[in-house]
mmCIF file of C-alpha atoms in Angstrom:
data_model
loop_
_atom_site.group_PDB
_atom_site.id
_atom_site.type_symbol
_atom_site.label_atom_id
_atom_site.label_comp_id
_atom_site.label_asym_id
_atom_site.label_seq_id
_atom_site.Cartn_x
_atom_site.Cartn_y
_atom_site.Cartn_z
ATOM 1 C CA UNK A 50 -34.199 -14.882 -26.146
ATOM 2 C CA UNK A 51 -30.825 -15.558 -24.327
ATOM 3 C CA UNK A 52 -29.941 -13.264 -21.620
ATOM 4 C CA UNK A 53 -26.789 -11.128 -22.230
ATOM 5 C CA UNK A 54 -24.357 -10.380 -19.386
ATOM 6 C CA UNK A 55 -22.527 -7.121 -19.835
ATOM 7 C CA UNK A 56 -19.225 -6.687 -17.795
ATOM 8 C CA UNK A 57 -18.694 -2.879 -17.641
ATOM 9 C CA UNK A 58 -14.508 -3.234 -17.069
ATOM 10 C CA UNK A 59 -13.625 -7.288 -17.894
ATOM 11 C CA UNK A 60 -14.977 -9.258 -20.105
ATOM 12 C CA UNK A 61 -14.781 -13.010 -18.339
ATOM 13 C CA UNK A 62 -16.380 -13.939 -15.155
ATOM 14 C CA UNK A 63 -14.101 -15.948 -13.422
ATOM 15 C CA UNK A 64 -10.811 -13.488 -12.965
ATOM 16 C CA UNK A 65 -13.047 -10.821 -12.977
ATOM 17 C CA UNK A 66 -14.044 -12.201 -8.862
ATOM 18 C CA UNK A 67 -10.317 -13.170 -8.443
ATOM 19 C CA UNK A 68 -9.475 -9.258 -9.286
ATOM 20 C CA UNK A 69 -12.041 -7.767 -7.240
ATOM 21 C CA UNK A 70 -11.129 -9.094 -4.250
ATOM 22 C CA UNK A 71 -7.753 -8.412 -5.097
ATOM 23 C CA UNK A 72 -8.891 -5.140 -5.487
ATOM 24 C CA UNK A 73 -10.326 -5.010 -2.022
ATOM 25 C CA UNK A 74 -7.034 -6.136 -0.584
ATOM 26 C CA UNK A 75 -4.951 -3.658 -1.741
ATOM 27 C CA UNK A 76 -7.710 -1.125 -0.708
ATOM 28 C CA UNK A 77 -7.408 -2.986 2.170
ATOM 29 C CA UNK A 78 -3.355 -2.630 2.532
ATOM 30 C CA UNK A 79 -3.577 0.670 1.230
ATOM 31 C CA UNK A 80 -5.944 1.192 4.570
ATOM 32 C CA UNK A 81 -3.404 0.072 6.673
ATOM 33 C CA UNK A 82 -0.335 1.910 5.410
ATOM 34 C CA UNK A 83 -3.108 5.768 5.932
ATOM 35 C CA UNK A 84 -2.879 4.585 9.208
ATOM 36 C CA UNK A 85 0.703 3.850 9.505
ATOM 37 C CA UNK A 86 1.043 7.298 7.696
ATOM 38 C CA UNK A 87 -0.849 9.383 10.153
ATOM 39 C CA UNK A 88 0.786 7.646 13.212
ATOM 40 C CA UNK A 89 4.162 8.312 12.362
ATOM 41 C CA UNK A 90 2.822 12.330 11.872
ATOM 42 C CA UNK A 91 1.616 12.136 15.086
ATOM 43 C CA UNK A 92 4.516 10.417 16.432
ATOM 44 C CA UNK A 93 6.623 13.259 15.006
ATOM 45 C CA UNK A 94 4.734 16.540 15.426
ATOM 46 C CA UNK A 95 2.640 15.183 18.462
ATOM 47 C CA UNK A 96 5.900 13.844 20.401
ATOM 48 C CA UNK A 97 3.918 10.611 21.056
ATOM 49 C CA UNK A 98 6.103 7.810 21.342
ATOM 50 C CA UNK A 99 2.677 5.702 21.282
ATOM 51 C CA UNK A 100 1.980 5.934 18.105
ATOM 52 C CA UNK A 101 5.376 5.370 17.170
ATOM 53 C CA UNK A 102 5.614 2.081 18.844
ATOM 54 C CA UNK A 103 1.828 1.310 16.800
ATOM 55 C CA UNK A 104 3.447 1.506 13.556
ATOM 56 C CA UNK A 105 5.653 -1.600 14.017
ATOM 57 C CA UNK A 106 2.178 -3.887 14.661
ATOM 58 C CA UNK A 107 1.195 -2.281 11.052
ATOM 59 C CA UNK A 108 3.856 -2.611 9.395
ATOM 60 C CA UNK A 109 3.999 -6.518 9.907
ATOM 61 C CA UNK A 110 0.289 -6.440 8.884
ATOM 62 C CA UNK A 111 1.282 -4.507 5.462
ATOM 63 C CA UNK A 112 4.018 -6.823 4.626
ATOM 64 C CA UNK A 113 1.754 -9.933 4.618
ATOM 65 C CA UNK A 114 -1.060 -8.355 2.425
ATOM 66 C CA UNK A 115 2.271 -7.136 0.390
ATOM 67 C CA UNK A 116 3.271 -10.732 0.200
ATOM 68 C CA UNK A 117 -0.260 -11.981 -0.289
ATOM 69 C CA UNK A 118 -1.253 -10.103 -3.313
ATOM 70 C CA UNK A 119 1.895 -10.661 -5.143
ATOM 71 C CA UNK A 120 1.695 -14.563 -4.916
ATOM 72 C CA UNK A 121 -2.188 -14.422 -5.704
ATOM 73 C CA UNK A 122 -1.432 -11.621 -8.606
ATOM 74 C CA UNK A 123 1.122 -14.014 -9.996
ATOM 75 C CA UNK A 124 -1.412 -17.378 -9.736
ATOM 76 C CA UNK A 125 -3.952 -15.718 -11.382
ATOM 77 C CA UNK A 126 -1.830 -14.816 -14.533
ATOM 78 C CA UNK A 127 -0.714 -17.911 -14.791
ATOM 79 C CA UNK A 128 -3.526 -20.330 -14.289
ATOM 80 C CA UNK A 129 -6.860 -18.158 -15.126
ATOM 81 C CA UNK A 130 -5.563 -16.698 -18.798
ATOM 82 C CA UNK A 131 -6.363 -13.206 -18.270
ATOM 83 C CA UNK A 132 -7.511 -10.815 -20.768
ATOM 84 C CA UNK A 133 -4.737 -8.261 -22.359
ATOM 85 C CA UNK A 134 -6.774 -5.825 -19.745
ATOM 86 C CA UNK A 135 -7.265 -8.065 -16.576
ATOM 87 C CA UNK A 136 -3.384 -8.513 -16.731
ATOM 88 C CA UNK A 137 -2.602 -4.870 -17.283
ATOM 89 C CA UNK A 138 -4.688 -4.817 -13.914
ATOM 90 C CA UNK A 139 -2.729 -7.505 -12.184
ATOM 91 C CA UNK A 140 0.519 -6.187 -13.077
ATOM 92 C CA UNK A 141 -0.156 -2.659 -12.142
ATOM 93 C CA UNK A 142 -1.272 -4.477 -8.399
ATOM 94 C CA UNK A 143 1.856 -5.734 -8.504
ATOM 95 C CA UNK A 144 3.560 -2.571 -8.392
ATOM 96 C CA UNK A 145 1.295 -0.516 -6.951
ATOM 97 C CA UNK A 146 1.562 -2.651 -3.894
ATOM 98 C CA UNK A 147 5.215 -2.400 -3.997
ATOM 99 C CA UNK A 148 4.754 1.701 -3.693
ATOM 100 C CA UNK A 149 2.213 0.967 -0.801
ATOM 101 C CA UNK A 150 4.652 -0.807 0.784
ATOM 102 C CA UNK A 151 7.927 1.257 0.502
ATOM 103 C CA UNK A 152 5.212 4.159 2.073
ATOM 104 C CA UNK A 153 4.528 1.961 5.192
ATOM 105 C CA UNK A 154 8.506 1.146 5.637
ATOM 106 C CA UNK A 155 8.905 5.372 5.561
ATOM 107 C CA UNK A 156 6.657 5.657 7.839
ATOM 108 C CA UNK A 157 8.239 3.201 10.263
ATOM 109 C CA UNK A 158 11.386 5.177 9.824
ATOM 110 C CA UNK A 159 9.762 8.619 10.650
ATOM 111 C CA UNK A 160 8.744 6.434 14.008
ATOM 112 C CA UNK A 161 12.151 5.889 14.682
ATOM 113 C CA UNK A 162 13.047 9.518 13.769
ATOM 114 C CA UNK A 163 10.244 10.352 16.573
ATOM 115 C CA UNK A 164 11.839 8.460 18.826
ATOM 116 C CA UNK A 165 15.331 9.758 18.568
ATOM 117 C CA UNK A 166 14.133 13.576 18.108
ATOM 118 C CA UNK A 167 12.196 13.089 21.084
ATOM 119 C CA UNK A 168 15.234 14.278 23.729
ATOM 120 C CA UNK A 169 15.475 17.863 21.756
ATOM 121 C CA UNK A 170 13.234 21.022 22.073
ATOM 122 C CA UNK A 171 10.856 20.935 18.979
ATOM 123 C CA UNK A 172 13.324 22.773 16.255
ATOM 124 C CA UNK A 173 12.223 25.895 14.308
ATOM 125 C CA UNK A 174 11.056 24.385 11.515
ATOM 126 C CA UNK A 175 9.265 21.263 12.383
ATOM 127 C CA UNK A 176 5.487 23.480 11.752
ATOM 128 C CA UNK A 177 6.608 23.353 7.746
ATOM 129 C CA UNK A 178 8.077 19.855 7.935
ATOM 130 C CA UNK A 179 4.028 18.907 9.457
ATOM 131 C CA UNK A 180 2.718 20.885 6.251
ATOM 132 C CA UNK A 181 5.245 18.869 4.369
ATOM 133 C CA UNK A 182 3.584 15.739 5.935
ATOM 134 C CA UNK A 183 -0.106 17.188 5.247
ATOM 135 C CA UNK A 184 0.549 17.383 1.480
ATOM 136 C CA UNK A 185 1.712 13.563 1.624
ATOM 137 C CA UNK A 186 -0.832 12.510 2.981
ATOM 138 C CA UNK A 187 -2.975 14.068 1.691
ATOM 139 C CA UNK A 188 -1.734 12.997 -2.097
ATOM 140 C CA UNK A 189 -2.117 9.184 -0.452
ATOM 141 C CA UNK A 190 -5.673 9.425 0.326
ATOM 142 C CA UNK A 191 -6.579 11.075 -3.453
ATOM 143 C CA UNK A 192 -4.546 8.176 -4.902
ATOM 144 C CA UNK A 193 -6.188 5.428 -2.698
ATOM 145 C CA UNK A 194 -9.912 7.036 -3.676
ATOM 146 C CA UNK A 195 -8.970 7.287 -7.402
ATOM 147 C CA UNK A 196 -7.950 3.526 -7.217
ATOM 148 C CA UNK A 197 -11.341 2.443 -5.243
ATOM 149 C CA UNK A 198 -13.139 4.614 -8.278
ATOM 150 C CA UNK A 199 -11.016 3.893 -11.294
ATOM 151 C CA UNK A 200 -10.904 7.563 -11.571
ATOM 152 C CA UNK A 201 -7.737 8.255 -14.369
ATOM 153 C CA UNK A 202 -8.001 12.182 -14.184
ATOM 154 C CA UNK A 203 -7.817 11.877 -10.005
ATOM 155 C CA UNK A 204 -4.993 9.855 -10.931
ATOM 156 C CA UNK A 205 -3.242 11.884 -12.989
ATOM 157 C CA UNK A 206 -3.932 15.515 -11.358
ATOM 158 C CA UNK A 207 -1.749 13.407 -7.867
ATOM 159 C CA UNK A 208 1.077 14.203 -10.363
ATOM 160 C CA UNK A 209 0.826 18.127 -10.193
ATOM 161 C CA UNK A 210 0.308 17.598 -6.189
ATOM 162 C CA UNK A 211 3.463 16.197 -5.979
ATOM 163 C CA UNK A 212 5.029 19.745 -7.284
ATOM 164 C CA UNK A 213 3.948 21.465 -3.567
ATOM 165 C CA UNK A 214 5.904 18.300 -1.835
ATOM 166 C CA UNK A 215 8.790 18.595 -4.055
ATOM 167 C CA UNK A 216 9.318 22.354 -3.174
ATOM 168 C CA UNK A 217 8.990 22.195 0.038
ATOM 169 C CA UNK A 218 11.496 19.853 0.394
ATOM 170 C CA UNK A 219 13.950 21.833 -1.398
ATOM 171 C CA UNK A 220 13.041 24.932 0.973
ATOM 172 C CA UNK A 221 13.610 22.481 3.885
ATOM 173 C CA UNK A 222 16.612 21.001 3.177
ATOM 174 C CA UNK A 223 17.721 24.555 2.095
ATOM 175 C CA UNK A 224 17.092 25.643 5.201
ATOM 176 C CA UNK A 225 18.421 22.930 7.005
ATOM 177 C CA UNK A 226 22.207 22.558 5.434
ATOM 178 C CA UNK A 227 22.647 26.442 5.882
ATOM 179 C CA UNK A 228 21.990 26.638 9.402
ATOM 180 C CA UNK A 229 25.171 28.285 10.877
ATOM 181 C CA UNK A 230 26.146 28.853 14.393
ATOM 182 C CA UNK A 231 24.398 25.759 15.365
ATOM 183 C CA UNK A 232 24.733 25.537 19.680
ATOM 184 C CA UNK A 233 25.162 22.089 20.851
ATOM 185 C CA UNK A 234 24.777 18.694 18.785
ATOM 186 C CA UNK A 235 23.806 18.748 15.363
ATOM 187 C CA UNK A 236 21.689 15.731 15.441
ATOM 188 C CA UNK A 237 18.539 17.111 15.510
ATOM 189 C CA UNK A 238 19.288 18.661 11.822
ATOM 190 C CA UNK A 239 20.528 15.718 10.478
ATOM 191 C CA UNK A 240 17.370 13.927 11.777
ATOM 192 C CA UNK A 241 14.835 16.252 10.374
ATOM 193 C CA UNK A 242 16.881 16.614 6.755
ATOM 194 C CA UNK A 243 15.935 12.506 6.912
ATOM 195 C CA UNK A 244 12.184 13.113 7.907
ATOM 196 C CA UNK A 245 12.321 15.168 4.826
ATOM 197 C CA UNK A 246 13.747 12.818 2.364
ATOM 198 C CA UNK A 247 11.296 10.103 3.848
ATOM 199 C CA UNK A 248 8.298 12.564 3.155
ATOM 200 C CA UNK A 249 9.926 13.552 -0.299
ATOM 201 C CA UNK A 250 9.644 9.797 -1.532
ATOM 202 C CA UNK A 251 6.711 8.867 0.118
ATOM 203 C CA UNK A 252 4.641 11.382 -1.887
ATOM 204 C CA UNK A 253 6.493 10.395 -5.103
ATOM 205 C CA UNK A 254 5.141 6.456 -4.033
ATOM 206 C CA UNK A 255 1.995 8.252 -3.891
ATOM 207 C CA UNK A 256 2.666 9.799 -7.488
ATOM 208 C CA UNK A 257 3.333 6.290 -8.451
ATOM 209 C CA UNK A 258 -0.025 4.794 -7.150
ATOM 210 C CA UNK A 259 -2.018 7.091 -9.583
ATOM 211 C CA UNK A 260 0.109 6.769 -12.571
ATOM 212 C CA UNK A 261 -0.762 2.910 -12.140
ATOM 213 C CA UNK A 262 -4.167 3.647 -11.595
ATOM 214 C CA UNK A 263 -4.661 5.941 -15.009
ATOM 215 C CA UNK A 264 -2.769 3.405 -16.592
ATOM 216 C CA UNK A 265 -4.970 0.351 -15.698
ATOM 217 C CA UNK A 266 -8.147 2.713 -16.897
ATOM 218 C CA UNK A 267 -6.697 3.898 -20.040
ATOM 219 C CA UNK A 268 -3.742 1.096 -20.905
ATOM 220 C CA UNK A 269 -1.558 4.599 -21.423
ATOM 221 C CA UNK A 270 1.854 5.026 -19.301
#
């Protein structure tokens, strides 16, 4: 009797390789721009002008695998005849590697943020902006697991994670804008009211990544 090959997620061989190690790029990428992530928080909270001078070496690194995985996403839809759900796959890639990316070009401007903060005492709020950062990050890593597992709740629940981000950045920049009496140069408020913004889209990138991953699960937006 002829053997019969089950393929738990695609059903042809061929792309099937081509998407995996797509797949293990972008985990790859998606790697890099944790990294990038966590320098700029410590080039920010930590004062270490280091790790702020690290994140340009990554971000170089994240822009080719950016450029990489586009051009092989796009050669494999149209010379390989993907299923209806392989190319759900490869275009969700194709976006999701666009939110990995704007998150590593954030993160490069926190760095420079770092860098011109770096001259001022350490302003009252920066310990909430760190939370702030903390809940990012923190959304990042649960998006980048539920893409290495497929996992559409995971996904999904990065959504109501967001909600935590989103307030504090309204507390923040709250906070900020009201300040009255301010002694000396302003510049250290405008500079953390950017960090904020930064932070505030980064997590919604982050939102993005696990939308795209419950949609390439469940083919539902």
């Amino acid at each position: 009797m002829k053997a019969v090959v089950k393929y738990t997620i695609f059903e042809k061989p061929q792309p099937i390789r081509a998407i995996k190690r797509l797949e293990r790029d972008v985990l790859r990428m998606g790697a890099l721009v944790e990294q990038s992530f966590r320098l700029s928080h410590q080039a920010l909270f930590n004062r270490d002008l280091t790790a702020a001078e690290q994140i340009r070496r990554l971000d170089k690194k994240i822009d080719r695998f950016y450029r990489q995985i586009e051009v092989d996403c796009a050669s494999i839809m149209s010379s390989q005849a993907p299923t209806d759900q392989e190319s759900r796959c490869l275009s969700s890639f194709m976006q999701l590697v666009r939110d990995l990316e704007r998150i590593g070009d954030y993160a490069k401007d926190l760095a420079e943020i770092a860098m011109k903060i770096f001259p001022y005492p350490p302003h009252p709020t920066l310990g909430e902006v760190a939370i702030m950062s903390d809940h990012a990050q923190s959304m990042l890593a649960t998006s980048l697991v539920a893409l290495a597992d497929l996992d559409e709740i995971n996904g999904r629940r990065i959504k109501l994670l967001d909600d935590t981000v989103d307030d504090a950045y309204k507390k923040l920049y709250r906070n900020l804008a009201q300040q009255k009496d301010v002694p000396g140069v302003v510049e250290p408020i405008l500079l953390l009211t950017l960090a904020i913004q930064c932070l505030e889209r980064m997590a919604d990138h982050a939102t993005n990544i696990g939308q795209r991953v419950a949609y390439i699960v469940t083919g539902q937006r």
